[in-house]
């Protein structure tokens, strides 16, 4: 059985940051879906979405490594 970390060792800041990034990604996804397929703004927002996704994955990997 996997042992849970003690409450004082939990990286709560990272969880909050991941949650914020997830909300930003969802908002971008909704905006992207409303735009024309080849619009410049859509391309820019898609690039921003990829950046946020990369940040989120990096934080998750960092948290996993800290366990």
Short mmCIF file of C-alpha atoms in Angstrom, two decimals:
data_model
loop_
_atom_site.label_atom_id
_atom_site.label_comp_id
_atom_site.label_asym_id
_atom_site.label_seq_id
_atom_site.Cartn_x
_atom_site.Cartn_y
_atom_site.Cartn_z
CA UNK A 1 0.00 0.00 0.00
CA UNK A 2 1.34 3.41 -0.98
CA UNK A 3 2.04 5.72 1.91
CA UNK A 4 0.72 9.27 1.65
CA UNK A 5 3.07 12.16 2.41
CA UNK A 6 2.53 14.06 5.63
CA UNK A 7 0.39 17.18 5.38
CA UNK A 8 3.33 19.51 6.01
CA UNK A 9 5.21 18.00 3.06
CA UNK A 10 2.46 18.42 0.46
CA UNK A 11 3.33 20.91 -2.28
CA UNK A 12 0.05 22.81 -2.04
CA UNK A 13 1.38 25.77 -3.95
CA UNK A 14 2.10 23.53 -6.93
CA UNK A 15 -1.41 22.05 -6.82
CA UNK A 16 -2.89 25.54 -6.80
CA UNK A 17 -0.66 26.59 -9.70
CA UNK A 18 -1.66 23.50 -11.69
CA UNK A 19 -5.32 24.31 -11.04
CA UNK A 20 -4.84 27.90 -12.25
CA UNK A 21 -3.07 26.70 -15.39
CA UNK A 22 -5.84 24.17 -16.06
CA UNK A 23 -8.47 26.93 -15.85
CA UNK A 24 -6.45 29.13 -18.21
CA UNK A 25 -6.12 26.23 -20.65
CA UNK A 26 -9.87 25.61 -20.56
CA UNK A 27 -10.57 29.29 -21.21
CA UNK A 28 -8.15 29.34 -24.15
CA UNK A 29 -9.66 26.15 -25.55
CA UNK A 30 -13.13 27.72 -25.50
CA UNK A 31 -11.86 30.88 -27.20
CA UNK A 32 -9.99 28.86 -29.83
CA UNK A 33 -13.08 26.79 -30.61
CA UNK A 34 -15.07 29.95 -31.43
CA UNK A 35 -12.53 31.28 -33.93
CA UNK A 36 -12.14 30.69 -37.64
CA UNK A 37 -9.84 27.74 -38.36
CA UNK A 38 -7.03 29.69 -40.04
CA UNK A 39 -7.18 33.00 -38.21
CA UNK A 40 -3.92 34.46 -36.97
CA UNK A 41 -5.34 35.00 -33.48
CA UNK A 42 -6.32 31.34 -33.28
CA UNK A 43 -2.77 30.32 -34.18
CA UNK A 44 -1.41 32.62 -31.47
CA UNK A 45 -3.83 31.28 -28.85
CA UNK A 46 -3.00 27.70 -29.84
CA UNK A 47 0.69 28.45 -29.27
CA UNK A 48 -0.18 29.89 -25.85
CA UNK A 49 -2.21 26.77 -25.06
CA UNK A 50 0.78 24.58 -25.91
CA UNK A 51 3.01 26.68 -23.65
CA UNK A 52 0.58 26.37 -20.74
CA UNK A 53 0.28 22.63 -21.32
CA UNK A 54 4.07 22.31 -21.22
CA UNK A 55 4.20 24.29 -17.96
CA UNK A 56 1.50 22.12 -16.42
CA UNK A 57 3.26 18.88 -17.38
CA UNK A 58 6.59 20.21 -16.06
CA UNK A 59 4.99 21.05 -12.70
CA UNK A 60 3.35 17.63 -12.49
CA UNK A 61 6.66 15.92 -13.24
CA UNK A 62 8.42 18.07 -10.64
CA UNK A 63 5.83 17.12 -8.03
CA UNK A 64 6.18 13.46 -8.91
CA UNK A 65 9.97 13.66 -8.60
CA UNK A 66 9.69 15.34 -5.18
CA UNK A 67 7.73 12.43 -3.71
#
